[in-house]
Short mmCIF file of C-alpha atoms in Angstrom, two decimals:
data_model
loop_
_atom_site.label_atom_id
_atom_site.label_comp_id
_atom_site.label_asym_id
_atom_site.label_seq_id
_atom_site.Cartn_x
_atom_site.Cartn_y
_atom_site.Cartn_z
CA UNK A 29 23.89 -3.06 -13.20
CA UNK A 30 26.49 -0.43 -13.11
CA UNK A 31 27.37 0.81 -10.21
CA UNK A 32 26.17 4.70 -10.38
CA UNK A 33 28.43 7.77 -10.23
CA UNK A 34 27.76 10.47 -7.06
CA UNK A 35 25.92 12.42 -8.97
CA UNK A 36 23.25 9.46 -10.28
CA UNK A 37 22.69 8.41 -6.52
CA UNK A 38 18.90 8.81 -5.73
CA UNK A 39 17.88 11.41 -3.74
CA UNK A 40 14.22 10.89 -4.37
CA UNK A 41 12.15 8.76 -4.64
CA UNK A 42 8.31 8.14 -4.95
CA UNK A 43 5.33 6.02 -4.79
CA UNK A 44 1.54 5.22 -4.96
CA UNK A 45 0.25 2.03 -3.29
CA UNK A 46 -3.35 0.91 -4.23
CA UNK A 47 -5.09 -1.36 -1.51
CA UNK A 48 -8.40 -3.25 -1.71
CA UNK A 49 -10.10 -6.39 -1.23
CA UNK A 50 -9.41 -9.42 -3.24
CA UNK A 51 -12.31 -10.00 -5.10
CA UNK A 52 -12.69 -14.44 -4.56
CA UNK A 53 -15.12 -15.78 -1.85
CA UNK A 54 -12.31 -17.53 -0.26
CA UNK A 55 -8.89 -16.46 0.67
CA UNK A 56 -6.17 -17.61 -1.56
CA UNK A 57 -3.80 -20.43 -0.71
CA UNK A 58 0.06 -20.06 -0.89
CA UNK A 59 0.02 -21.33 -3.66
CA UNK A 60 -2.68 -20.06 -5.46
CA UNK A 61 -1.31 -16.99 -4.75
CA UNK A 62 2.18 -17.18 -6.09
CA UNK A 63 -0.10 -18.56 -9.53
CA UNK A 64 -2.06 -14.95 -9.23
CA UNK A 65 1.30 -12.64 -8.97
CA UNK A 66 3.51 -14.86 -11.05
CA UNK A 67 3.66 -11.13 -13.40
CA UNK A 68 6.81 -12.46 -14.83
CA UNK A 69 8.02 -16.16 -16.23
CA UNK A 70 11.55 -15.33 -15.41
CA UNK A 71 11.41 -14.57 -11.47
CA UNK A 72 9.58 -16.72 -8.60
CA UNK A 73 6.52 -15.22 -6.10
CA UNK A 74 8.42 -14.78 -2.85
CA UNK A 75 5.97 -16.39 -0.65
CA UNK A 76 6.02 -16.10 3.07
CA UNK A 77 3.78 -18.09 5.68
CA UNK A 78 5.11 -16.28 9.13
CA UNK A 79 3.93 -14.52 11.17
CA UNK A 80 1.13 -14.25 8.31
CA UNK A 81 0.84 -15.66 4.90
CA UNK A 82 1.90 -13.10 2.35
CA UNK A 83 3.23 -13.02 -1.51
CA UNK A 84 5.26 -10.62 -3.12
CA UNK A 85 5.53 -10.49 -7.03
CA UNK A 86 8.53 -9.86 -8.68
CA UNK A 87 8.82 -6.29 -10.44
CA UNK A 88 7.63 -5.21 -13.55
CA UNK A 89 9.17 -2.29 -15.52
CA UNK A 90 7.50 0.63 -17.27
CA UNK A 91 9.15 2.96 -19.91
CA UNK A 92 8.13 6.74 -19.43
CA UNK A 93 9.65 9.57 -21.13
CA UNK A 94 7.26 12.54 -20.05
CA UNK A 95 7.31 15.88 -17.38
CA UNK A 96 7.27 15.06 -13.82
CA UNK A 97 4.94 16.43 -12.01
CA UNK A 98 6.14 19.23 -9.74
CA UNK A 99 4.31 21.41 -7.26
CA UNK A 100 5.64 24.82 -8.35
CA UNK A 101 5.18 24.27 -12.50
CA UNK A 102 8.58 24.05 -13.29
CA UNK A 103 8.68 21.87 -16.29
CA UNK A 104 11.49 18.65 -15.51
CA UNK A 105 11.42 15.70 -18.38
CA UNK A 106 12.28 12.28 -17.19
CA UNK A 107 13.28 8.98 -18.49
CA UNK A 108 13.45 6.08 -17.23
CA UNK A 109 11.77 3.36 -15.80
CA UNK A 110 8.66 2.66 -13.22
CA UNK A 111 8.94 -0.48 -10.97
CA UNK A 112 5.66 -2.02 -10.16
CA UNK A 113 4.38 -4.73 -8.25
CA UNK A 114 2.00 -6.30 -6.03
CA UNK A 115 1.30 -8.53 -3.04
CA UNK A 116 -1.63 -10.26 -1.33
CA UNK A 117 -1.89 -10.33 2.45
CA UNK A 118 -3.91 -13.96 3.84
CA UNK A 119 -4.66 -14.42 0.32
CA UNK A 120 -7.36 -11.75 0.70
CA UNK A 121 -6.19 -8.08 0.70
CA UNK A 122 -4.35 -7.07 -2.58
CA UNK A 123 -2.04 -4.37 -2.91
CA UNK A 124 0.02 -2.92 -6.06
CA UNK A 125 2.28 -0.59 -5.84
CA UNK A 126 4.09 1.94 -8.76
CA UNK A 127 7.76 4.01 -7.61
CA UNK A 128 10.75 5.53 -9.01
CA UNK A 129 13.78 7.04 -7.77
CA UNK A 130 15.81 10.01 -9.28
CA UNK A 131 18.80 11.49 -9.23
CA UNK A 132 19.84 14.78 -8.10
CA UNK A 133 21.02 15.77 -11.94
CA UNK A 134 20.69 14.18 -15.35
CA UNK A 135 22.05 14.07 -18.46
CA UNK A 136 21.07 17.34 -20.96
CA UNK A 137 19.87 14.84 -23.67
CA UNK A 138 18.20 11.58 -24.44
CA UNK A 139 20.30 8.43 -23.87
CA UNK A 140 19.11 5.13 -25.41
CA UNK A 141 16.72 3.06 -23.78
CA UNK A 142 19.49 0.59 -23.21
CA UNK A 143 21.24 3.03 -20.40
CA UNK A 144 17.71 2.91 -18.36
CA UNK A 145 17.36 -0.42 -18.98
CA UNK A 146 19.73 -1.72 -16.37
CA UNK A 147 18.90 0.99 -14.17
CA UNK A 148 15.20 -0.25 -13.57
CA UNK A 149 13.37 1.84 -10.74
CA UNK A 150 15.53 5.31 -11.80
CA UNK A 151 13.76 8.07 -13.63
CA UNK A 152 16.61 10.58 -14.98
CA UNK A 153 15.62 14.15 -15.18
CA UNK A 154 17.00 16.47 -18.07
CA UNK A 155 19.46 18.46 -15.81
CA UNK A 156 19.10 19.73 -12.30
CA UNK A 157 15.62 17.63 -10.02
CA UNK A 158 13.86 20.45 -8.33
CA UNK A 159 13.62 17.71 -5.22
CA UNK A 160 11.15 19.74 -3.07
CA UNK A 161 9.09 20.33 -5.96
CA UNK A 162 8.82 17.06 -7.47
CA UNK A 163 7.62 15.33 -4.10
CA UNK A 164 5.59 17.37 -3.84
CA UNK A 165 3.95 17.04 -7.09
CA UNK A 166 4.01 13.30 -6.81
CA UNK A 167 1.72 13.71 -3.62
CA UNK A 168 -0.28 16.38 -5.37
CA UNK A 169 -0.81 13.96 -7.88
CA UNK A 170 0.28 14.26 -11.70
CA UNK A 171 -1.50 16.30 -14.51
CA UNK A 172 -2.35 15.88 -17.61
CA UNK A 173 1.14 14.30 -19.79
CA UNK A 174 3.13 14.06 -16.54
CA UNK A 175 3.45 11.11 -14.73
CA UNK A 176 0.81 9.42 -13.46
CA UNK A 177 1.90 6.85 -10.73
CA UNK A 178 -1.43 6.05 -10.10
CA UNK A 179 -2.36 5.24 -13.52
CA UNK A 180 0.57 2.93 -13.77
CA UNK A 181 -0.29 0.84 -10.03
CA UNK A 182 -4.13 1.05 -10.88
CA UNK A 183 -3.37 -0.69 -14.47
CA UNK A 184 -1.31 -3.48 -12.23
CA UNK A 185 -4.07 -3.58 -9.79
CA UNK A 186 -6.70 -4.52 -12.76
CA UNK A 187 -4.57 -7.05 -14.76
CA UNK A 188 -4.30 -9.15 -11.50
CA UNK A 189 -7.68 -9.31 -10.56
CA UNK A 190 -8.61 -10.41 -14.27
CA UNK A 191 -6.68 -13.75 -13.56
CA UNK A 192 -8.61 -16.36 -14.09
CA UNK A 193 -8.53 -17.77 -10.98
CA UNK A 194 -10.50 -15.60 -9.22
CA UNK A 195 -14.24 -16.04 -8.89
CA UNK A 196 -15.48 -12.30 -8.30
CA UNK A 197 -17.55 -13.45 -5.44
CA UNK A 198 -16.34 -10.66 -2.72
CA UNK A 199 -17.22 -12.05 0.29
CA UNK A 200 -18.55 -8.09 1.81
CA UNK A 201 -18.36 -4.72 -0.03
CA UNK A 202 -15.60 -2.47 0.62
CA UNK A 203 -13.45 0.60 -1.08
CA UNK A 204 -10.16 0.76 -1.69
CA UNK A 205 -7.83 3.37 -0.69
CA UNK A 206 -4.37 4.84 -2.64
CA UNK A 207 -1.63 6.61 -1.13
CA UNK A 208 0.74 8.28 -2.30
CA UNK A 209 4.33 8.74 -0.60
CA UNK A 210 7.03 10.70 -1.18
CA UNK A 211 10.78 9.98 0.53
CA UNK A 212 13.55 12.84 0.26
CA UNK A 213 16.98 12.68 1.17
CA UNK A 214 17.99 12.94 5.28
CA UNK A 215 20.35 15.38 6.53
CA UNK A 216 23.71 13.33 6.74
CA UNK A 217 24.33 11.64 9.45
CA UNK A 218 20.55 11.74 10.58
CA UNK A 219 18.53 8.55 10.11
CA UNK A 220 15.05 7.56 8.79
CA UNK A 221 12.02 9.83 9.85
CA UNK A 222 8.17 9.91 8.89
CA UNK A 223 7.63 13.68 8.62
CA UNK A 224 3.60 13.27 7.89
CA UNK A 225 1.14 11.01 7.03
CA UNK A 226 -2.16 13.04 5.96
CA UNK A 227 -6.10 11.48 5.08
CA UNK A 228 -7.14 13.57 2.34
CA UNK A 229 -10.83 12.77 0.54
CA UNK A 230 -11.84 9.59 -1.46
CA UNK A 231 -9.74 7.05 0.02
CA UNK A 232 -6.35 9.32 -0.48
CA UNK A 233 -3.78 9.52 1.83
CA UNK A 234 -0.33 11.00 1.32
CA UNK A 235 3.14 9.75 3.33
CA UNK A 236 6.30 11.78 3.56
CA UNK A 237 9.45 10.41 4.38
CA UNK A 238 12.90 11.96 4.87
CA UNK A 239 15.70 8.73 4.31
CA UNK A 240 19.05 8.08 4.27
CA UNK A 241 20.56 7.87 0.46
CA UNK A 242 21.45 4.16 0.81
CA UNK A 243 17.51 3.40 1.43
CA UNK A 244 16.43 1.26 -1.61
CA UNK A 245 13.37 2.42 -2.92
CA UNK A 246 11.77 -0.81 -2.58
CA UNK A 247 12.77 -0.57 1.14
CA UNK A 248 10.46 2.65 0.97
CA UNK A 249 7.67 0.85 -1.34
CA UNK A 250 7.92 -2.07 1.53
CA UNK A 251 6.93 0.51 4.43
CA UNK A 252 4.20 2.22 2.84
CA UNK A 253 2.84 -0.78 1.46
CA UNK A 254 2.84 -1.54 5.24
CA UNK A 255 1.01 1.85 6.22
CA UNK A 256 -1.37 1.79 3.30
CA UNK A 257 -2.43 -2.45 4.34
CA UNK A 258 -3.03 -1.32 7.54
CA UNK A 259 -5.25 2.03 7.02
CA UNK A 260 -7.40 0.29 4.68
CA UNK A 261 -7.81 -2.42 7.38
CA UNK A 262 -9.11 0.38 9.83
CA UNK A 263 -11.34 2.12 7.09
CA UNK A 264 -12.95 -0.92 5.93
CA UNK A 265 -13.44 -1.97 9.97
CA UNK A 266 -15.04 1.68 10.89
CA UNK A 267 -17.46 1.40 7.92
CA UNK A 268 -18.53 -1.83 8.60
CA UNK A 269 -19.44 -0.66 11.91
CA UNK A 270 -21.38 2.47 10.49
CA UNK A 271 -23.04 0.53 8.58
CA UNK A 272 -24.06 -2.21 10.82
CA UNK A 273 -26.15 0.95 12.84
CA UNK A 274 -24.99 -0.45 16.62
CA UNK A 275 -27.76 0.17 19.05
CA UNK A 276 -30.21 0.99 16.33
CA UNK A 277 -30.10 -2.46 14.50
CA UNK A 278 -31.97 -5.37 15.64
CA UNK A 279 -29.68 -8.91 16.99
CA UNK A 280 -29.40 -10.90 13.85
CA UNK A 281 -29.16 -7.49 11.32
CA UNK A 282 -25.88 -6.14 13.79
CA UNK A 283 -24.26 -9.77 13.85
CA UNK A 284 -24.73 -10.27 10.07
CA UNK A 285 -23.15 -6.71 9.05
CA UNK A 286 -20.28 -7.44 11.55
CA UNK A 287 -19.54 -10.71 10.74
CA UNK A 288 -16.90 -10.63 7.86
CA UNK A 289 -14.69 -8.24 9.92
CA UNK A 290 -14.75 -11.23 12.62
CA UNK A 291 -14.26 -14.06 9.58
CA UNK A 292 -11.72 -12.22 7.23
CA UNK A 293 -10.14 -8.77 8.85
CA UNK A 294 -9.60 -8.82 12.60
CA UNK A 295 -6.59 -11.53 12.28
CA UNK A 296 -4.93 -9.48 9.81
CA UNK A 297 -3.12 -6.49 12.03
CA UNK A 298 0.18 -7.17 12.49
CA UNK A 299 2.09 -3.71 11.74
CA UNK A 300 5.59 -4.03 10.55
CA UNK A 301 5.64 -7.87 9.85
CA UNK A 302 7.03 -7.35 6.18
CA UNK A 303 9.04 -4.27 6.52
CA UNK A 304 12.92 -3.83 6.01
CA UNK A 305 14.18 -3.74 9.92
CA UNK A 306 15.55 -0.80 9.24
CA UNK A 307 12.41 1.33 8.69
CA UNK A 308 10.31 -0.76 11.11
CA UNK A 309 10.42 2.40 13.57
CA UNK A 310 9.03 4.46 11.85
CA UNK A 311 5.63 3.04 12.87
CA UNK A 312 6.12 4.59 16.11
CA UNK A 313 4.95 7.36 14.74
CA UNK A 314 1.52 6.37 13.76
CA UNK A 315 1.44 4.94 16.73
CA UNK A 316 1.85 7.89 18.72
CA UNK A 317 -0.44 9.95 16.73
CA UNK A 318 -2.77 9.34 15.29
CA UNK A 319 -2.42 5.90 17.10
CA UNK A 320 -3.19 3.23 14.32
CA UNK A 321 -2.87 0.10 16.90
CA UNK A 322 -4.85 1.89 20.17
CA UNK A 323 -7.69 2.53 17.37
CA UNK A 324 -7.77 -1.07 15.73
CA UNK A 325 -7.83 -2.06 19.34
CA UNK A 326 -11.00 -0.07 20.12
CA UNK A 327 -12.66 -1.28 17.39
CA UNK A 328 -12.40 -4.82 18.01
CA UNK A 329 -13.61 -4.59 21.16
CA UNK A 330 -16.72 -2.60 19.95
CA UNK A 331 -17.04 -5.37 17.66
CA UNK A 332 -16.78 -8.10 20.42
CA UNK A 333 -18.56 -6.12 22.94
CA UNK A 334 -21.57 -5.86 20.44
CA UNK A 335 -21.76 -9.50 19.25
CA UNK A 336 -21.67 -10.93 23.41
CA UNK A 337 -24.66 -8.18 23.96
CA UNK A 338 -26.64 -9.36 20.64
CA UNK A 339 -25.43 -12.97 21.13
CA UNK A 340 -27.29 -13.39 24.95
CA UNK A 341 -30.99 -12.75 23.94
CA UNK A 342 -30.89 -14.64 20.81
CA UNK A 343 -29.19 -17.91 23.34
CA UNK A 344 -32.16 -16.77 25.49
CA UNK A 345 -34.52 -17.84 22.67
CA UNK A 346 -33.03 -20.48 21.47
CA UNK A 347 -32.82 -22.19 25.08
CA UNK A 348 -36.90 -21.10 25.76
CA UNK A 349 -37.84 -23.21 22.13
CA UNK A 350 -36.34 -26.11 23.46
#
């Protein structure tokens, strides 16, 4: 790929990241799982076994040529490409993920498709990127003939879960969540910051990022995957414990709604363990407020706490029908 001029340097670049739970009784192998995200015949599943099992697919490229979406109405076209892709955490949580990146200024007319072609990930505006405007449209979320990340990581979402090796047995019902992020340029010489990370209604949740211009996007796509993995862990966790009514449920009715968080969730937080070491910080963040890790901790122990009290009357009874 050519390397680009100052002016075609990203200084944007966007995302949406759709999480939820594999639908297959059992977790998927290593190897089962490179068969599921093996999206293209050219390029290997990067497969990983430490500290956790987890597959990456290679990238998949989408052609738009459409407005993109911007907060204050301004009407930008882009064209380009959309990278997509997805991964699999312990062969049970699946993620896919849409971004671009743009430029700070584009061409005043259409170039042929060969030009974006070996550019894949960029998204060329006609003339000057209203930056501010543009994130925040992305987070807003697209209208109608703009683009549509979510569209684009929902369609990769449903053509994996079609494969034919999955037996849509869920082992426990659950929701999945989207978020959309949003990564401007730093200030020079400053380095990467998380500016805010928001829960919005039905499962949406919206990152914003301030990086350095040499961050690949996919660096970005890499840490938000990250964020997005581990919020759906802790709202899937919190409404299995709604639902499982502690203190109002009897023994066997609390143990049964709590048991797939002990069987397929509660090994699965490890925060940062796939994320470029460059953006790893950035968790401290979350950490600090609203404190993803002193949370997940909590709620284990709720879980554990409630499964000793229920677990001593019902060894009670089984020792007294002896």
């Amino acid at each position: 790929m050519p390397a680009p001029g100052p002016s075609a340097r990203p200084v944007l670049a966007c995302g949406e990241v759709r999480t939820g739970l594999l639908p297959s009784f059992q977790a998927l192998d290593g190897r089962a799982a490179a068969q599921l995200l093996r999206l293209r015949a050219d390029e290997q599943v990067r497969v990983s076994e430490r500290p956790n099992l987890y597959a990456l697919s290679p990238e998949i490229l989408t052609g738009v040529d459409c407005r993109l979406p911007t907060s204050n109405g301004a009407k930008v076209r882009g064209v380009g490409t959309v990278a997509a892709r997805a991964a699999l955490t312990e062969g049970r949580v699946l993620q896919a993920t849409a971004y671009f990146s743009a430029p700070a200024a584009g061409p005043d007319m259409r170039r042929p498709w060969g030009h974006y072609l070996v550019r894949p990930g960029l998204v060329e505006p006609f003339g000057k990127l209203p930056e501010q405007a543009t994130a925040e449209g992305v987070l807003q979320g697209g209208g109608r003939g703009e683009l549509d990340l979510g569209a684009i990581a929902e369609g990769l979402f449903a053509q994996v879960v079609r494969h034919p090796l999955l037996d849509h047995k869920a082992p426990f019902k659950s929701r999945r969540t989207h978020l959309r992020w949003a990564a401007r340029r730093a200030p020079q010489g400053e380095g990467p910051s998380l500016e805010r990370f928001t829960l919005a209604e039905d499962g949406l949740r919206t990152v914003e990022l301030r990086l350095p211009q040499d961050t690949p996007a996919a660096a970005a796509a890499g840490l938000c995957e990250d964020l997005a993995l581990h919020d759906w862990l802790l709202t899937t966790v919190v409404h299995m414990l709604d639902s499982s009514r502690l203190g109002a449920a009897d023994g066997p009715s609390a143990v049964l709604a709590l048991r797939p968080a002990v069987d397929h969730l509660l090994h699965l937080w490890m925060p940062r363990a796939h994320v470029d070491r460059t953006l790893g910080h950035l968790w401290d963040v979350l950490e600090r407020e609203p404190g993803f890790t002193r949370q997940w901790r909590t709620l284990v122990q709720r879980i554990r706490d409630q499964l000793a009290v229920q677990a001593v009357p019902l060894l009670h009874e089984a020792l007294s029908t002896r």
